[in-house]
Amino acid sequence: MYSDILDQVTTKPELDTLVGEIDMYRDNMYRSGKEPVREVLVKYKDELDKLRQAALDLPVVRLTLALTPPGNWILEIRNWVIKAVGEVVVLDMAVDKSILGGAIVENAGKYGDYSLRKMIYNLKFTI
């Protein structure tokens, strides 16, 4: 129902901003100075509550990278994750230079370390 809005939310900070703006708008609805029709406000409040809940229900995938990706990479990474997971997700991204390359992915209680650091570590002990 709100897919056109939620599809534009790519990262956790964007999700937090959207929820904050919804909360701010809801809190200020009755303080507009004008006397709007109550039924209209109740309708918008209900729609905003549904949008807020739909945003909070989006699955969040934690992604740790060795570098901060440029903006266009973030969209590519998100599209790849959506294909892998099979649903729209929000990326909670962190940078840890010690992983050297690759990524560490956490989603729905699952953890995958696809970092270069781990590959080198495993290679060191197999030789």
Coordinates of C-alpha atoms in Angstrom, one line a residue:
M1 CA 0.0 0.0 0.0
Y2 CA 2.9 2.4 0.8
S3 CA 5.4 0.7 -1.4
D4 CA 6.0 3.9 -3.5
I5 CA 7.2 5.6 -0.3
L6 CA 8.9 2.7 1.4
D7 CA 10.9 1.7 -1.8
Q8 CA 12.7 5.0 -1.5
V9 CA 14.0 4.2 2.0
T10 CA 17.4 2.7 1.5
T11 CA 19.4 3.1 4.7
K12 CA 18.6 3.0 8.5
P13 CA 19.2 6.8 8.8
E14 CA 16.7 7.4 6.1
L15 CA 14.2 5.1 7.9
D16 CA 14.8 7.0 11.2
T17 CA 14.2 10.3 9.4
L18 CA 11.0 9.1 7.8
V19 CA 9.6 7.8 11.1
G20 CA 10.7 11.1 12.8
E21 CA 9.0 13.2 10.2
I22 CA 5.8 11.2 10.5
D23 CA 5.9 11.6 14.3
M24 CA 6.5 15.3 14.0
Y25 CA 3.7 15.8 11.5
R26 CA 1.3 13.8 13.6
D27 CA 2.2 15.8 16.7
N28 CA 1.7 19.1 14.9
M29 CA -1.6 18.2 13.1
Y30 CA -3.8 19.8 15.8
R31 CA -1.6 22.9 16.3
S32 CA -2.0 24.4 12.8
G33 CA -3.8 27.5 14.0
K34 CA -6.7 26.8 11.7
E35 CA -9.8 24.8 12.7
P36 CA -9.7 21.9 10.2
V37 CA -12.4 19.3 10.1
R38 CA -11.8 16.6 12.7
E39 CA -12.8 13.7 10.5
V40 CA -10.1 14.7 8.0
L41 CA -7.4 14.8 10.7
V42 CA -8.5 11.4 12.1
K43 CA -8.3 10.0 8.6
Y44 CA -4.8 11.4 8.0
K45 CA -3.7 10.3 11.5
D46 CA -4.8 6.7 10.8
E47 CA -3.0 6.7 7.5
L48 CA 0.2 8.2 9.1
D49 CA 0.0 5.5 11.8
K50 CA -0.2 2.8 9.1
L51 CA 2.7 4.3 7.2
R52 CA 4.8 4.5 10.3
Q53 CA 4.1 0.9 11.2
A54 CA 4.8 -0.3 7.7
A55 CA 8.1 1.6 7.8
L56 CA 9.0 0.0 11.2
D57 CA 8.1 -3.4 9.9
L58 CA 10.7 -3.2 7.1
P59 CA 13.4 -5.8 7.6
V60 CA 16.8 -4.3 8.4
V61 CA 20.0 -5.9 7.1
R62 CA 23.2 -5.0 9.0
L63 CA 26.1 -4.7 6.5
T64 CA 29.7 -4.1 7.6
L65 CA 32.0 -3.0 4.9
A66 CA 35.7 -2.0 4.8
L67 CA 35.0 1.4 3.3
T68 CA 32.2 3.9 3.0
P69 CA 30.5 3.2 -0.3
P70 CA 29.6 6.1 -2.7
G71 CA 25.8 6.8 -3.0
N72 CA 25.3 4.9 -6.3
W73 CA 26.9 1.8 -4.7
I74 CA 24.5 1.9 -1.9
L75 CA 21.6 1.5 -4.3
E76 CA 23.4 -1.3 -6.1
I77 CA 24.1 -3.1 -2.9
R78 CA 20.5 -2.7 -1.7
N79 CA 19.2 -4.1 -5.0
W80 CA 21.6 -7.1 -4.7
V81 CA 20.4 -7.7 -1.1
I82 CA 16.8 -7.4 -2.1
K83 CA 17.3 -10.1 -4.8
A84 CA 19.1 -12.4 -2.2
V85 CA 16.6 -11.9 0.5
G86 CA 13.5 -11.7 -1.7
E87 CA 11.9 -8.7 -0.1
V88 CA 12.4 -4.9 0.3
V89 CA 15.0 -4.3 3.0
V90 CA 16.7 -1.3 4.7
L91 CA 20.5 -1.3 5.0
D92 CA 22.0 -0.6 8.4
M93 CA 25.6 0.0 7.2
A94 CA 28.8 0.3 9.3
V95 CA 32.4 0.7 8.3
D96 CA 35.2 -1.5 9.8
K97 CA 38.5 -1.1 8.0
S98 CA 39.9 -4.1 9.8
I99 CA 37.9 -6.5 7.6
L100 CA 40.0 -5.3 4.6
G101 CA 37.4 -6.0 2.0
G102 CA 34.2 -8.0 1.4
A103 CA 31.4 -7.7 3.9
I104 CA 29.8 -9.0 7.0
V105 CA 26.1 -9.5 6.7
E106 CA 23.6 -9.9 9.5
N107 CA 19.9 -10.5 8.8
A108 CA 17.1 -12.1 10.8
G109 CA 19.4 -13.7 13.3
K110 CA 21.8 -15.1 10.6
Y111 CA 25.4 -14.0 10.4
G112 CA 27.7 -14.3 7.4
D113 CA 31.3 -13.2 7.3
Y114 CA 32.4 -12.8 3.7
S115 CA 35.3 -10.5 4.6
L116 CA 38.8 -10.6 3.2
R117 CA 40.1 -10.8 6.8
K118 CA 38.3 -14.1 7.3
M119 CA 39.5 -15.5 4.0
I120 CA 43.1 -14.7 4.8
Y121 CA 42.7 -16.1 8.4
N122 CA 41.3 -19.3 7.0
L123 CA 44.0 -19.5 4.3
K124 CA 46.7 -19.0 7.0
F125 CA 45.5 -22.1 8.9
T126 CA 45.0 -24.3 5.9
I127 CA 48.5 -23.9 4.6

